[in-house]
Coordinates of C-alpha atoms and ligand atoms in Angstrom, one line a residue:
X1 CA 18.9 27.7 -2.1
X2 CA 16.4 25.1 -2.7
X3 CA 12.9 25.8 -2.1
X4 CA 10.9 24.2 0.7
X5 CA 7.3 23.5 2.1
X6 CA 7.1 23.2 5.8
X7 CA 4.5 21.4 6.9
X8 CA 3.7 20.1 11.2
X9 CA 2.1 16.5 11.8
X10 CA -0.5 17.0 14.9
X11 CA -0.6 13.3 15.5
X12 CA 2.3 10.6 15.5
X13 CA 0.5 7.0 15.9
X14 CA -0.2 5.1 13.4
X15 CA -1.2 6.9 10.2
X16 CA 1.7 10.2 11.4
X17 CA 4.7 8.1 11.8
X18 CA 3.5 6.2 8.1
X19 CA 3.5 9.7 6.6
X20 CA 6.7 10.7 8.2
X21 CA 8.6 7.8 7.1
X22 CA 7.3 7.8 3.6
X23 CA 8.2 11.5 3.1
X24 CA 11.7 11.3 4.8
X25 CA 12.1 7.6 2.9
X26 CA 10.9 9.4 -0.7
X27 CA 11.9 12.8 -0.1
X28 CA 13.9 12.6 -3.4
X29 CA 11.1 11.1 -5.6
X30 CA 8.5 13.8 -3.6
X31 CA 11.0 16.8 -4.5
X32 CA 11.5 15.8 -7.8
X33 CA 7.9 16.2 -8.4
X34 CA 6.8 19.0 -5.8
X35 CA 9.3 21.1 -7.0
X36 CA 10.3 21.4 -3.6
X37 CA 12.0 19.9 -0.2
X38 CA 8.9 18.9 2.1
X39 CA 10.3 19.3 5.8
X40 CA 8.7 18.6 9.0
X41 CA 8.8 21.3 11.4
X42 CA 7.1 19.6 14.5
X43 CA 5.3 16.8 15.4
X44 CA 2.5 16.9 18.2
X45 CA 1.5 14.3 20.5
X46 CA 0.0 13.6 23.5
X47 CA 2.9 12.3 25.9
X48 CA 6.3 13.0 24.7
X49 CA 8.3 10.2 26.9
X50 CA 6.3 7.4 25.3
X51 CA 7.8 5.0 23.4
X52 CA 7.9 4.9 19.1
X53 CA 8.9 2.7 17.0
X54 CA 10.5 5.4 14.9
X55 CA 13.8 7.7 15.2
X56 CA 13.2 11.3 15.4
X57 CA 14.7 14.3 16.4
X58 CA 13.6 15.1 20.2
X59 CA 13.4 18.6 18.7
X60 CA 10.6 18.1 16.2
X61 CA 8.4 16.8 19.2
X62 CA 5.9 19.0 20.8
X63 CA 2.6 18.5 23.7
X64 CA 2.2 22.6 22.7
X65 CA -0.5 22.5 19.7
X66 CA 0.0 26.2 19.6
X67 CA 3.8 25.6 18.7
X68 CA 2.3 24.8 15.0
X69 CA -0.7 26.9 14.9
X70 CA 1.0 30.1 15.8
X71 CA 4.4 29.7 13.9
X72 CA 3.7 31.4 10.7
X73 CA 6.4 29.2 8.9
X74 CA 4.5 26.4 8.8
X75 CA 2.4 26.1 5.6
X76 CA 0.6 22.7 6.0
X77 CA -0.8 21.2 9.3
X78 CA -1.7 17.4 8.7
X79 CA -4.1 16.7 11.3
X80 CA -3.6 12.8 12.3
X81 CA -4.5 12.8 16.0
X82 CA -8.5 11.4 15.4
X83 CA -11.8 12.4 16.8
X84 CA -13.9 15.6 17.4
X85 CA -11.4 18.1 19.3
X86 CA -9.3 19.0 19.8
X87 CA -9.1 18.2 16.2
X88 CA -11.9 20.5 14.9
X89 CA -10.2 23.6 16.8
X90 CA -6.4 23.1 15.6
X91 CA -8.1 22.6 12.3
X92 CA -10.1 25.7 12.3
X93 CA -7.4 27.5 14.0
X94 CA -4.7 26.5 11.2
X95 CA -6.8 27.9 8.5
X96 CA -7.6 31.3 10.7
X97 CA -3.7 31.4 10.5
X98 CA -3.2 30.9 6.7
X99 CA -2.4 27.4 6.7
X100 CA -3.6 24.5 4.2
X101 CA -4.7 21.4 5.6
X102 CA -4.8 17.7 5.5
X103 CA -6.6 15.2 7.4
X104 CA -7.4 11.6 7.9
X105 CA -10.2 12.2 10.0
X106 CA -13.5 10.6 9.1
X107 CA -15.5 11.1 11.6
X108 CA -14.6 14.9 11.8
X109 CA -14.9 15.5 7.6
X110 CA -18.4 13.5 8.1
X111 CA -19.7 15.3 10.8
X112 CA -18.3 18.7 10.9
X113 CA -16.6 18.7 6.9
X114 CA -18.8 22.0 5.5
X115 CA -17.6 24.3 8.0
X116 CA -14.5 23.7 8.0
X117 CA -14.1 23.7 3.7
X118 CA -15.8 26.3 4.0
X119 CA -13.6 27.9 6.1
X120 CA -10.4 26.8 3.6
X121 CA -12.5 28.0 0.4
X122 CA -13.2 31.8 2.2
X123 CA -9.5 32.0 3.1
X124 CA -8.3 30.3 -0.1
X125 CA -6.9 27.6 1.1
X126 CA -6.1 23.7 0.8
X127 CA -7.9 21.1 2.8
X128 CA -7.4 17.1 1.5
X129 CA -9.0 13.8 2.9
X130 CA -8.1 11.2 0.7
X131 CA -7.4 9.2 3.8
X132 CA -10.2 9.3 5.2
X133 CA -11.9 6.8 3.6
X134 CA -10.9 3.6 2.8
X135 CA -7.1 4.4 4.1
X136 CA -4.7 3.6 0.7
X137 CA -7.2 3.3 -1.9
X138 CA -7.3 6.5 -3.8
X139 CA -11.3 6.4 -3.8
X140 CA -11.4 10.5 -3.4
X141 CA -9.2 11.6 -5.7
X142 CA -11.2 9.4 -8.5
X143 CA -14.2 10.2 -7.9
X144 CA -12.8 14.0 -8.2
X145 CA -11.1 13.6 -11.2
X146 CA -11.2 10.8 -13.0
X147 CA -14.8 10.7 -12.7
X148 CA -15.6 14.6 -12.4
X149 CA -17.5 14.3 -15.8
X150 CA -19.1 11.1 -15.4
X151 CA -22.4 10.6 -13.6
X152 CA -22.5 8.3 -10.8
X153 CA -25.6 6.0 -10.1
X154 CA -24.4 3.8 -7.0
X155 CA -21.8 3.3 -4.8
X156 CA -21.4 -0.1 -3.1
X157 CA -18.7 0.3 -0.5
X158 CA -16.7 -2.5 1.6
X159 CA -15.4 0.1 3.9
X160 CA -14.5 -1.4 7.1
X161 CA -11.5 -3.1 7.2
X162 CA -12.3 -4.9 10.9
X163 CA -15.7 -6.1 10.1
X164 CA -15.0 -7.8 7.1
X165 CA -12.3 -9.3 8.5
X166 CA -14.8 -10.6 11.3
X167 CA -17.2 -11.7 8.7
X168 CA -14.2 -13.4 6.7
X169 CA -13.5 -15.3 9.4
X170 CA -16.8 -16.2 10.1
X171 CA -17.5 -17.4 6.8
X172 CA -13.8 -19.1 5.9
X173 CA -13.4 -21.0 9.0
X174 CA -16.8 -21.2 11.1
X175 CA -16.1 -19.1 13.7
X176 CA -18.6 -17.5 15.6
X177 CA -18.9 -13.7 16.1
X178 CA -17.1 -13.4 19.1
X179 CA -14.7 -15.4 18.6
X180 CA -13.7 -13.7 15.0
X181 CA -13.5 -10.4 17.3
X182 CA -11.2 -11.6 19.1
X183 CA -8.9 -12.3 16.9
X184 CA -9.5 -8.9 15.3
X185 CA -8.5 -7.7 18.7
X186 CA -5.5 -9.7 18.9
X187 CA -4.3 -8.9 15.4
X188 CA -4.7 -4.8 16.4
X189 CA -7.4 -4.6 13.6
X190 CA -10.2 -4.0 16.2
X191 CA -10.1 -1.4 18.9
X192 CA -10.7 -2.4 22.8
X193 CA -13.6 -0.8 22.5
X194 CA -14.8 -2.0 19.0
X195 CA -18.6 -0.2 19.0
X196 CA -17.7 2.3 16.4
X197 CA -16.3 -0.6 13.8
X198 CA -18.9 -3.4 14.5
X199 CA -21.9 -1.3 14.6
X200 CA -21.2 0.4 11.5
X201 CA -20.1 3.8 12.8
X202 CA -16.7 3.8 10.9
X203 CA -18.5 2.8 7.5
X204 CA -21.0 5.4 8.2
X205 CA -18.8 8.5 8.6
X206 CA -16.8 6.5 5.1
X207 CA -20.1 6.3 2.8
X208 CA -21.6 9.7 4.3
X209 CA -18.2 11.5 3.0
X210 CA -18.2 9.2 -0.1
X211 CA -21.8 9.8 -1.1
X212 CA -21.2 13.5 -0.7
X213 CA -18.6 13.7 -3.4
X214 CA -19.9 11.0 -5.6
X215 CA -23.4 12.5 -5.6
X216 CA -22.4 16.4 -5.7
X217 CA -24.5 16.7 -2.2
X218 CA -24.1 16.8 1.4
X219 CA -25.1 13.9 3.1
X220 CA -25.6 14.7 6.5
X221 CA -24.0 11.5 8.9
X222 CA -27.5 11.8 10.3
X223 CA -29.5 10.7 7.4
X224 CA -27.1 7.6 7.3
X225 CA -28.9 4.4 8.1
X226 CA -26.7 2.4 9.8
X227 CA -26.8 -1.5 11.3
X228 CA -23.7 -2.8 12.2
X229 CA -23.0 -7.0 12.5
X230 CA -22.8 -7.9 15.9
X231 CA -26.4 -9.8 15.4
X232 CA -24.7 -11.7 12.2
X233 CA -24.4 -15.5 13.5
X234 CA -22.9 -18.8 12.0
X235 CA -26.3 -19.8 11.1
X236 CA -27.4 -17.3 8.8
X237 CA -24.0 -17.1 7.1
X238 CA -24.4 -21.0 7.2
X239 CA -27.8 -20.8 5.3
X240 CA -25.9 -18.1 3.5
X241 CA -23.7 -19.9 1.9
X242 CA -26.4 -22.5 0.8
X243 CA -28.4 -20.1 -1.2
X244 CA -25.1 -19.0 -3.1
X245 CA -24.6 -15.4 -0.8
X246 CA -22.0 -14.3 1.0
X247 CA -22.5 -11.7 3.5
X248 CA -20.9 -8.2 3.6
X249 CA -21.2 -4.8 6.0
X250 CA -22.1 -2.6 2.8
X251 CA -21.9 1.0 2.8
X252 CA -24.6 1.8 -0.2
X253 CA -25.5 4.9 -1.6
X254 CA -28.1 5.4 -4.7
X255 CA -29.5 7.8 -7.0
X256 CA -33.2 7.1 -6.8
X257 CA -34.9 9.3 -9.5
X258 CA -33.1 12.5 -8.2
X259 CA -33.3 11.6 -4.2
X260 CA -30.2 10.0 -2.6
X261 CA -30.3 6.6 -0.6
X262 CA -27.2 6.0 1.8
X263 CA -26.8 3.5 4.2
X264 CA -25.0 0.7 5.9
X265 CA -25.7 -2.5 6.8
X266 CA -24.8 -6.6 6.5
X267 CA -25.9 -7.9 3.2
X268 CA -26.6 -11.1 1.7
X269 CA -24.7 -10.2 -1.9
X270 CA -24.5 -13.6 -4.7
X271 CA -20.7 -15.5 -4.0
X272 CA -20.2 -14.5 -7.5
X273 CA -20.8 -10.4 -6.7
X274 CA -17.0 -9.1 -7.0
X275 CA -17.5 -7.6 -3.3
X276 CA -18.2 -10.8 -2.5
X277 CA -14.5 -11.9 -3.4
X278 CA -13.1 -9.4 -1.1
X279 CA -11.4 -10.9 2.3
X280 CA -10.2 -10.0 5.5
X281 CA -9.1 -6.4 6.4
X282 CA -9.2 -5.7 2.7
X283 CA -11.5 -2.8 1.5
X284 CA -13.5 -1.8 -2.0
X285 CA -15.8 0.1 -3.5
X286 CA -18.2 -0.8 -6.2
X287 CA -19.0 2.1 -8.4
X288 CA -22.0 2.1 -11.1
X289 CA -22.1 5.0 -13.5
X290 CA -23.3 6.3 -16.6
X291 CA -20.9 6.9 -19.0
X292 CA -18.3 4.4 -17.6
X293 CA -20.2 1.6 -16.6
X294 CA -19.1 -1.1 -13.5
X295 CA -15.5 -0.2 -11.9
X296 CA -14.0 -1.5 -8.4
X297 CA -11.1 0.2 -6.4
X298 CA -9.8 -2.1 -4.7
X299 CA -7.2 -2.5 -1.5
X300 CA -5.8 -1.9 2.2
X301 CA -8.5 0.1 3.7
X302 CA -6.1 0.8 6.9
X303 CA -2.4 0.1 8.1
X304 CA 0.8 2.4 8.6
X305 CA 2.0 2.5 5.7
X306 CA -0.8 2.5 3.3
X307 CA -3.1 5.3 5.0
X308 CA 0.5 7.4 5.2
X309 CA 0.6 7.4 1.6
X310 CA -3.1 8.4 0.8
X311 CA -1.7 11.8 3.6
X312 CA 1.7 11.7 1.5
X313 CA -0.4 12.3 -1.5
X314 CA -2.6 14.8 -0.5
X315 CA 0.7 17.1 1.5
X316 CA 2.5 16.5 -2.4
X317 CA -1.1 18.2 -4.0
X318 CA -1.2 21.0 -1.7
X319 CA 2.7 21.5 -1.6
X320 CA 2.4 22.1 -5.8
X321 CA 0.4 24.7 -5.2
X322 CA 2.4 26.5 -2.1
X323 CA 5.4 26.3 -4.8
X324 CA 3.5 28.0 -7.6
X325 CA 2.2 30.2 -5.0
X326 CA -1.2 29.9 -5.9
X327 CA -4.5 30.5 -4.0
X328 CA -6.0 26.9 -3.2
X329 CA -9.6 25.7 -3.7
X330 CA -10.7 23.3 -1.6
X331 CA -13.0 21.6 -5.0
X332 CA -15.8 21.4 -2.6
X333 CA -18.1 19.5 -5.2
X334 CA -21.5 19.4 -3.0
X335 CA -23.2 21.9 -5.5
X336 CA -26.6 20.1 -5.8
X337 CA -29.0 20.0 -2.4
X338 CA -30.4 16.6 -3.1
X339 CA -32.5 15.0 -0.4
X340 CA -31.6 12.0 1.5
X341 CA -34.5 9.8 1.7
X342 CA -35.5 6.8 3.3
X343 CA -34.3 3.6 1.2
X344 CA -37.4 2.7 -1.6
X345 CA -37.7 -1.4 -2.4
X346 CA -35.4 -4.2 -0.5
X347 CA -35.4 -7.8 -0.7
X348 CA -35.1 -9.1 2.7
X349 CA -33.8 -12.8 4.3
X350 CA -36.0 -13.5 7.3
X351 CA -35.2 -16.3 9.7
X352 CA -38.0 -17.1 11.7
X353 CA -38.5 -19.7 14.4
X354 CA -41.9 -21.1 14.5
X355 CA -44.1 -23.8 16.3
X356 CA -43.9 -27.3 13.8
X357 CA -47.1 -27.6 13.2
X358 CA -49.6 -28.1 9.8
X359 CA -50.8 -24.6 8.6
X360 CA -48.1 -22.6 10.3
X361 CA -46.1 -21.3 6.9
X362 CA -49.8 -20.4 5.6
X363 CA -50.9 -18.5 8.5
X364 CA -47.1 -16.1 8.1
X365 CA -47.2 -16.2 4.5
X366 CA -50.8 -14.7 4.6
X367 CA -50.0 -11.7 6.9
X368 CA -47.1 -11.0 4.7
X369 CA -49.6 -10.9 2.3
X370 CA -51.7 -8.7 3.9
X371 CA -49.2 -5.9 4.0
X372 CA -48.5 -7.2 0.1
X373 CA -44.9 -8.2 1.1
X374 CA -44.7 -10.8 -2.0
X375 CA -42.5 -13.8 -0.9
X376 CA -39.6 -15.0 -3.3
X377 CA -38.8 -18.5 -2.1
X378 CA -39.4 -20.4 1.5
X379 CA -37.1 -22.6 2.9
X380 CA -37.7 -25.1 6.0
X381 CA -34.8 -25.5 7.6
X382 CA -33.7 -27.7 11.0
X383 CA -36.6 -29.2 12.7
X384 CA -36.3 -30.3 16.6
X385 CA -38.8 -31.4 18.8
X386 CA -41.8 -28.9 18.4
X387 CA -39.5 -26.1 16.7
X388 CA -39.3 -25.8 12.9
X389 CA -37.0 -22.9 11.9
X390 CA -38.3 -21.2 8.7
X391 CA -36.3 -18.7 6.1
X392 CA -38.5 -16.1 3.9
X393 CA -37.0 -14.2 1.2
X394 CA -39.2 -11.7 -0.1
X395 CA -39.2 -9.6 -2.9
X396 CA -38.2 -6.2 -3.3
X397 CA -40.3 -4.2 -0.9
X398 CA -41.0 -1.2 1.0
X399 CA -39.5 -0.9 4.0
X400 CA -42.7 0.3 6.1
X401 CA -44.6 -2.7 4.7
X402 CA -42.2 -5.1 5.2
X403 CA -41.6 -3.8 9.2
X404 CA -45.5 -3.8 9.6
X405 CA -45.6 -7.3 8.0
X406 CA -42.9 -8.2 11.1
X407 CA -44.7 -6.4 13.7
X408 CA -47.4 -8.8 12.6
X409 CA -46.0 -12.2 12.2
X410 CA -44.1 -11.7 15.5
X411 CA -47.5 -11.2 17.1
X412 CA -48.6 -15.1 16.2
X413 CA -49.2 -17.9 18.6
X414 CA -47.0 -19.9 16.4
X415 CA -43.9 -18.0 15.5
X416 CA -41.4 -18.2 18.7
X417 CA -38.9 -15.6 17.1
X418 CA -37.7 -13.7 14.4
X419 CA -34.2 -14.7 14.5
X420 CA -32.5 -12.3 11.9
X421 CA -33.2 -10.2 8.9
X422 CA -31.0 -9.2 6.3
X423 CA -31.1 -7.3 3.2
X424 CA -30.7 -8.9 -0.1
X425 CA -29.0 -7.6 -3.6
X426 CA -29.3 -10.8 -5.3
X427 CA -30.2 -9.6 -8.6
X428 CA -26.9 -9.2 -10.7
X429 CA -24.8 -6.9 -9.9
X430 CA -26.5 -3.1 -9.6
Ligands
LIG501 P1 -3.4 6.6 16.7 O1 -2.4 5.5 16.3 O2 -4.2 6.4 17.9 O3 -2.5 7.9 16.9 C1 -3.1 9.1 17.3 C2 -1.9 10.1 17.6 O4 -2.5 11.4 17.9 C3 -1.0 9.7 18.7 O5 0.3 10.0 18.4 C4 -1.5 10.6 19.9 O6 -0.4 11.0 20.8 C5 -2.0 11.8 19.2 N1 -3.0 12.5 19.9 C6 -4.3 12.1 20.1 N2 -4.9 13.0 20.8 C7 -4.1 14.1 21.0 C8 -4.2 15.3 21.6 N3 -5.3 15.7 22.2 N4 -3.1 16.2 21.6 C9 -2.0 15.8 21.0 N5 -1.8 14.6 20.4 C10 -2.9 13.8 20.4 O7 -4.4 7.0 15.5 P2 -4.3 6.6 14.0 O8 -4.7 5.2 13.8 O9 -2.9 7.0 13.5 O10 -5.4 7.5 13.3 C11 -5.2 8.9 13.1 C12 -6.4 9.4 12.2 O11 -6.3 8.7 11.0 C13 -7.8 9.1 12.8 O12 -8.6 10.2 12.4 C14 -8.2 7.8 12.1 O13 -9.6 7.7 11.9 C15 -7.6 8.1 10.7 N6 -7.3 6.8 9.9 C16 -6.6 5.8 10.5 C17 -6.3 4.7 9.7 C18 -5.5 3.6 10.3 O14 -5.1 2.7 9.5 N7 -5.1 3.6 11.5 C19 -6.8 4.6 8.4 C20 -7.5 5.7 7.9 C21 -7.8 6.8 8.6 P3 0.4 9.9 21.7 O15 1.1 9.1 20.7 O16 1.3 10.7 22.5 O17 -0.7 9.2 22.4
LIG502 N1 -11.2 1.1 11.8 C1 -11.1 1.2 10.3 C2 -11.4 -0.1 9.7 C3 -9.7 1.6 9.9 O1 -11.4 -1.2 10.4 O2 -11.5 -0.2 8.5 C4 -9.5 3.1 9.8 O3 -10.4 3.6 8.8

């Protein structure tokens, strides 16, 4: 009889039913390489009578979560349902029962992710997230292997697949922010609700996972700045676009002389910048270190099929192992307690509306001084009526001083607003 690895999808939307078809589509390829026939036991969702767009057997379905955590057949639970719980407790409850486990959720692995591989290390046990971040690019895997010996200095992420696809559109065909989210909407890209993409919630729980491999530390979610780009508007891409940047929602994460730097935000990165190039719902990751130098992984950051491959991947890993009949590690790689500090020196693009008058660009550019916030170039942009609107880029800066500096400039008679800031990288690549 040939062997087999049972494993139960908790979860049958998008990501689930791109896993199920892949492994019933390549179960021939998969066994040829597991060792091993990889069959789903039962699928759990939430309302059994609703409509998919994929055949399967009545029998496989389930609303009971306890029909997979309390059948000890089952050897893999892949957890594809989303959010806090009930996914934490099936998750935790699977490993109780001696099961390895996969999951694409980010916003669980970033939040709750030590206890629950630490729960799969004390019972020896397998626990994979390649897709949770960046859906089909193997970005975890690489940084686990491939790179395991290297040391890595930066990470530059494009991890949202919905906001660069609003920003894309923003910047390719002048549309304005609300209108590019609504075509994100109308292509399914965006949620109804689309808070946790927009204001950089999605790219947070990505870079805070991402950071915590790459850097060999946990990074809490908590000590990830985050900005999202619903303030982003035609005109500052506009002026933008005139100074030779694009801009980007980047997830970045440093090595600063031993202390870690994570955080996401819109950036004004040069056209030329490779993240730059990258368009639509597409996703990559930038990655500067030592031994190897600049690399990009590049690709679909979401979708059915993609995602379902990164969970394929990760069931095939853990089934290996179930066929050798080995004890699992989960690799945890957060070793090192680095701390997460506040980001040191940033260039900043400040739009600021201001009275048109003689002796107004004097009167901000000596308070900037003041808090020595050292100014890279001015630009006087439109003028109407008794408005003039004026952009600042400064140099590289610390972030208290430059806020201060704001605080200060907002508080003149002549300046009417400070329309927008946004962080620079102009200066090459890393
Ligand atoms: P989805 O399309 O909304 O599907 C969620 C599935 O989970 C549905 O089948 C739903 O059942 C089921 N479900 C939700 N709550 C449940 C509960 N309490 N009990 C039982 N079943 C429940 O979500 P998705 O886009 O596939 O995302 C799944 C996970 O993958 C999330 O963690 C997401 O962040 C992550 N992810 C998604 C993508 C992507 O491209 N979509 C990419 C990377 C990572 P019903 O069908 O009955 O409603
Ligand atoms: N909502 C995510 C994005 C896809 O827009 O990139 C799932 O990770």
């Amino acid at each position: 009889m040939s062997k087999e690895v049972k494993i139960a999808i908790m979860g049958f939307g998008t990501v689930g039913t791109g896993t199920y078809k892949i492994l019933k589509d390549n179960g021939e390829l998969i066994k040829n390489q597991v060792g091993a026939d990889i069959v789903v036991e039962k699928i759990l969702v939430r309302d059994r009578n609703k409509k998919r767009n994929i055949e399967v057997s009545d029998d496989l379905i389930t609303i009971n979560a306890d029909d997979i955590l309390e059948d000890p057949s089952i050897d893999i639970v892949v957890e594809l349902m989303g959010g806090q719980e009930p996914a934490y407790s099936y998750i935790m409850k699977a490993l109780d029962n001696g099961k390895h486990v996969v999951t694409a959720n980010k916003e669980l692995i970033a939040k709750r992710g030590r206890e629950i591989l630490a729960k799969a290390d004390s019972k020896g046990l397998g626990l994979c997230f390649e897709a949770s971040v960046c859906g089909g690019i193997p970005i975890i895997r690489a940084f686990k292997t491939s790179l395991a010996g290297d040391k890595i200095k930066r990470i530059m992420g494009i991890v949202n697949g919905t906001t660069n696809y609003i920003l894309t559109k923003m910047a390719q065909e002048g549309s304005d922010y609300k209108e590019a989210l609504g075509q994100a909407q109308d292509k399914g890209y965006a949620e109804a609700d689309p808070t946790a993409d927009v204001e950089g919630f999605d790219a947070a729980y990505k870079m805070a996972i991402l950071s915590s491999i790459g850097f060999h530390s946990k990074v809490d979610i908590d000590k990830v700045k985050r900005e999202g780009i619903s303030k982003i508007t035609k005109t500052d891409i506009e002026y933008g676009k005139e100074l030779g940047w694009t801009i980007k929602l980047l997830g970045i994460a440093q090595d600063v002389d031993g202390k870690l730097e994570v955080g996401v935000s819109p950036v004004m990165l040069p056209k030329e910048h490779p993240l730059a190039l990258v368009n639509g719902v597409n996703n990559a990751v930038f990655v500067n270190s030592e031994a190897v130098g600049e690399l990009m992984f590049y690709g679909p950051g979401a979708g059915q099929m993609a995602t379902g491959n990164s969970v394929a991947a990760d069931i095939m890993d853990i089934a290996k192992e179930v066929v050798l009949g080995n004890a699992m590690k989960t690799n945890c790689s957060c070793f090192e307690d680095k701390i997460v500090a506040e980001e040191s020196r940033v260039s900043y693009y400040t739009r600021i509306s201001v009275v048109n008058k003689p002796g107004v660009l004097a009167q901000i550019a000596s308070v900037f001084g003041n808090f020595g916030v050292s100014i890279e170039s001015v630009l006087q942009k439109k003028t109407e009526g008794d408005r003039a609107e004026i952009v600042w880029i400064t140099s590289k800066v610390e972030e208290s001083s430059f806020r201060k500096a704001i605080t200060s400039v907002k508080s003149l008679d002549v300046v009417k607003e400070v329309s927008s800031i946004i962080r620079v990288e102009a200066n090459g690549y890393c």
